[in-house]
């Protein structure tokens, strides 16, 4: 898994401990509000793949697609009526991104059947994949007995996630 995280994040592992791999996975899963991270998430988790060792677009390629997705999103916000809910925005954005990327993007095409899952996963990730959902996704696929506290520099002022499997977890709050 460590080599996949290095490939997916385009970052070398700073050490060989398991917690570094977990941190890398959380970085891949926490995407809400970031087009770059959401596009990367969509590429990694949208299309169905049989193996982890697959070609990965460069950071520049991911950023280029993220810029296009952001432009479509910004255009949609201007065009849409005030008060539309996130569910309506998600449907409309998915339709726009499908039209925008109809010829394929990042090696994904409609003919291969992997473009639509990519677009759906990226758009949903932009709206929904906050720290809670990232931790929930990680924990639902984790094995073993552990306790985990997850935080992100993006959410440091407002959110943490706690989880445990196979053991108890305690939390304490101290007054200022």
Short mmCIF file of C-alpha atoms in Angstrom, two decimals:
data_model
loop_
_atom_site.label_atom_id
_atom_site.label_comp_id
_atom_site.label_asym_id
_atom_site.label_seq_id
_atom_site.Cartn_x
_atom_site.Cartn_y
_atom_site.Cartn_z
CA UNK A 1 0.00 0.00 0.00
CA UNK A 2 2.91 2.34 0.74
CA UNK A 3 4.09 2.37 -2.90
CA UNK A 4 0.52 3.09 -4.09
CA UNK A 5 0.23 6.06 -1.69
CA UNK A 6 3.57 7.42 -2.92
CA UNK A 7 2.38 7.07 -6.53
CA UNK A 8 -1.06 8.56 -5.85
CA UNK A 9 0.15 11.54 -3.81
CA UNK A 10 3.25 12.23 -5.95
CA UNK A 11 5.15 12.52 -2.67
CA UNK A 12 7.88 10.31 -1.22
CA UNK A 13 7.17 8.71 2.15
CA UNK A 14 9.15 10.60 4.81
CA UNK A 15 9.56 7.38 6.85
CA UNK A 16 8.60 3.71 6.84
CA UNK A 17 6.04 3.73 9.66
CA UNK A 18 2.41 2.69 9.10
CA UNK A 19 1.07 6.02 10.35
CA UNK A 20 2.67 7.74 7.33
CA UNK A 21 0.67 5.48 5.02
CA UNK A 22 -2.52 6.28 6.95
CA UNK A 23 -1.77 10.01 6.71
CA UNK A 24 -1.26 9.65 2.96
CA UNK A 25 -4.55 7.80 2.57
CA UNK A 26 -6.39 10.48 4.56
CA UNK A 27 -4.78 13.08 2.28
CA UNK A 28 -6.24 11.21 -0.70
CA UNK A 29 -9.68 10.90 0.89
CA UNK A 30 -10.18 14.41 2.34
CA UNK A 31 -11.17 16.41 -0.76
CA UNK A 32 -14.21 18.58 -0.04
CA UNK A 33 -13.93 22.04 -1.56
CA UNK A 34 -10.67 21.34 -3.45
CA UNK A 35 -10.89 20.64 -7.17
CA UNK A 36 -7.35 19.25 -7.41
CA UNK A 37 -7.95 16.77 -4.59
CA UNK A 38 -11.42 15.90 -5.89
CA UNK A 39 -10.15 15.21 -9.41
CA UNK A 40 -7.39 13.04 -7.97
CA UNK A 41 -9.98 11.23 -5.81
CA UNK A 42 -12.21 10.71 -8.85
CA UNK A 43 -9.33 9.25 -10.84
CA UNK A 44 -8.28 6.90 -8.03
CA UNK A 45 -11.67 5.78 -6.72
CA UNK A 46 -14.16 6.34 -9.56
CA UNK A 47 -13.18 3.85 -12.28
CA UNK A 48 -13.15 0.20 -11.28
CA UNK A 49 -9.63 -1.21 -11.39
CA UNK A 50 -8.34 -4.71 -10.80
CA UNK A 51 -4.88 -3.64 -9.60
CA UNK A 52 -3.39 -0.80 -7.55
CA UNK A 53 -0.33 -0.46 -9.77
CA UNK A 54 -1.78 1.55 -12.66
CA UNK A 55 -0.66 4.62 -14.57
CA UNK A 56 -1.13 7.84 -12.61
CA UNK A 57 -1.50 11.25 -14.26
CA UNK A 58 1.09 13.84 -13.32
CA UNK A 59 0.32 16.63 -10.87
CA UNK A 60 0.22 19.04 -13.81
CA UNK A 61 -2.32 16.89 -15.67
CA UNK A 62 -4.50 16.60 -12.57
CA UNK A 63 -4.25 20.37 -12.00
CA UNK A 64 -5.24 21.08 -15.62
CA UNK A 65 -8.37 18.94 -15.25
CA UNK A 66 -9.07 20.51 -11.85
CA UNK A 67 -8.91 23.97 -13.45
CA UNK A 68 -11.41 22.88 -16.12
CA UNK A 69 -13.74 21.41 -13.47
CA UNK A 70 -13.49 24.59 -11.39
CA UNK A 71 -14.32 26.71 -14.45
CA UNK A 72 -17.42 24.59 -15.10
CA UNK A 73 -18.43 24.85 -11.45
CA UNK A 74 -17.97 28.64 -11.41
CA UNK A 75 -19.98 28.94 -14.63
CA UNK A 76 -22.74 26.81 -13.13
CA UNK A 77 -22.90 28.98 -10.01
CA UNK A 78 -23.38 32.07 -12.18
CA UNK A 79 -26.05 30.37 -14.33
CA UNK A 80 -28.09 28.66 -11.62
CA UNK A 81 -30.92 30.12 -9.60
CA UNK A 82 -30.16 31.17 -6.06
CA UNK A 83 -31.19 28.63 -3.46
CA UNK A 84 -30.41 25.46 -5.39
CA UNK A 85 -29.39 22.69 -3.03
CA UNK A 86 -26.19 20.69 -3.20
CA UNK A 87 -28.06 17.73 -4.69
CA UNK A 88 -29.26 19.85 -7.63
CA UNK A 89 -25.79 21.36 -8.07
CA UNK A 90 -24.25 17.89 -8.08
CA UNK A 91 -26.55 16.65 -10.85
CA UNK A 92 -26.07 19.77 -12.98
CA UNK A 93 -22.32 19.80 -12.44
CA UNK A 94 -22.02 16.12 -13.37
CA UNK A 95 -23.92 16.83 -16.61
CA UNK A 96 -21.66 19.79 -17.44
CA UNK A 97 -18.47 17.89 -16.68
CA UNK A 98 -19.65 14.98 -18.82
CA UNK A 99 -20.16 17.36 -21.77
CA UNK A 100 -16.81 19.07 -21.10
CA UNK A 101 -14.87 15.79 -20.99
CA UNK A 102 -16.88 13.95 -23.66
CA UNK A 103 -13.75 13.30 -25.73
CA UNK A 104 -11.97 11.79 -22.73
CA UNK A 105 -9.63 13.08 -20.05
CA UNK A 106 -6.69 11.62 -18.10
CA UNK A 107 -6.83 8.54 -20.34
CA UNK A 108 -10.46 7.88 -19.34
CA UNK A 109 -13.19 7.62 -21.98
CA UNK A 110 -16.91 6.92 -22.28
CA UNK A 111 -16.14 3.97 -24.56
CA UNK A 112 -14.00 2.31 -21.90
CA UNK A 113 -16.71 2.97 -19.32
CA UNK A 114 -14.42 4.76 -16.89
CA UNK A 115 -15.16 8.44 -17.66
CA UNK A 116 -18.61 8.60 -16.04
CA UNK A 117 -17.49 6.95 -12.76
CA UNK A 118 -14.53 9.38 -12.64
CA UNK A 119 -16.77 12.43 -13.14
CA UNK A 120 -19.36 11.24 -10.61
CA UNK A 121 -16.72 10.43 -7.98
CA UNK A 122 -14.86 13.73 -8.49
CA UNK A 123 -18.03 15.86 -8.30
CA UNK A 124 -19.34 14.02 -5.22
CA UNK A 125 -15.93 14.29 -3.56
CA UNK A 126 -15.90 18.07 -4.11
CA UNK A 127 -19.24 18.43 -2.30
CA UNK A 128 -19.12 15.63 0.29
CA UNK A 129 -15.68 14.20 1.09
CA UNK A 130 -14.93 16.12 4.31
CA UNK A 131 -12.81 14.82 7.18
CA UNK A 132 -15.67 12.80 8.68
CA UNK A 133 -16.38 11.05 5.37
CA UNK A 134 -12.67 10.51 4.75
CA UNK A 135 -12.27 8.85 8.16
CA UNK A 136 -15.47 6.85 7.65
CA UNK A 137 -14.24 5.57 4.27
CA UNK A 138 -10.84 4.69 5.72
CA UNK A 139 -12.27 2.90 8.75
CA UNK A 140 -14.79 0.93 6.68
CA UNK A 141 -11.88 -0.64 4.77
CA UNK A 142 -9.30 -0.92 7.57
CA UNK A 143 -8.34 -4.20 9.19
CA UNK A 144 -7.07 -4.98 12.67
CA UNK A 145 -7.48 -3.51 16.13
CA UNK A 146 -6.67 0.15 16.59
CA UNK A 147 -7.65 3.58 17.78
CA UNK A 148 -7.38 6.51 15.42
CA UNK A 149 -7.62 10.28 15.69
CA UNK A 150 -7.76 12.00 12.31
CA UNK A 151 -7.20 15.69 11.71
CA UNK A 152 -6.26 17.77 8.71
CA UNK A 153 -4.64 21.17 8.34
CA UNK A 154 -7.67 22.08 6.22
CA UNK A 155 -10.01 21.44 9.17
CA UNK A 156 -7.75 22.09 12.16
CA UNK A 157 -9.89 24.94 13.48
CA UNK A 158 -13.17 23.03 13.43
CA UNK A 159 -13.06 19.27 13.00
CA UNK A 160 -11.43 16.02 14.12
CA UNK A 161 -12.58 12.46 13.66
CA UNK A 162 -12.11 9.63 16.15
CA UNK A 163 -12.50 5.95 15.48
CA UNK A 164 -11.66 2.63 17.07
CA UNK A 165 -11.97 -1.01 16.18
CA UNK A 166 -11.47 -3.84 18.60
CA UNK A 167 -10.63 -1.61 21.55
CA UNK A 168 -12.10 1.16 23.63
CA UNK A 169 -11.40 4.81 23.06
CA UNK A 170 -11.58 7.63 25.58
CA UNK A 171 -11.84 11.33 25.09
CA UNK A 172 -11.44 14.12 27.64
CA UNK A 173 -12.07 17.85 27.44
CA UNK A 174 -10.20 20.24 29.67
CA UNK A 175 -11.35 23.80 30.36
CA UNK A 176 -9.11 26.67 29.27
#
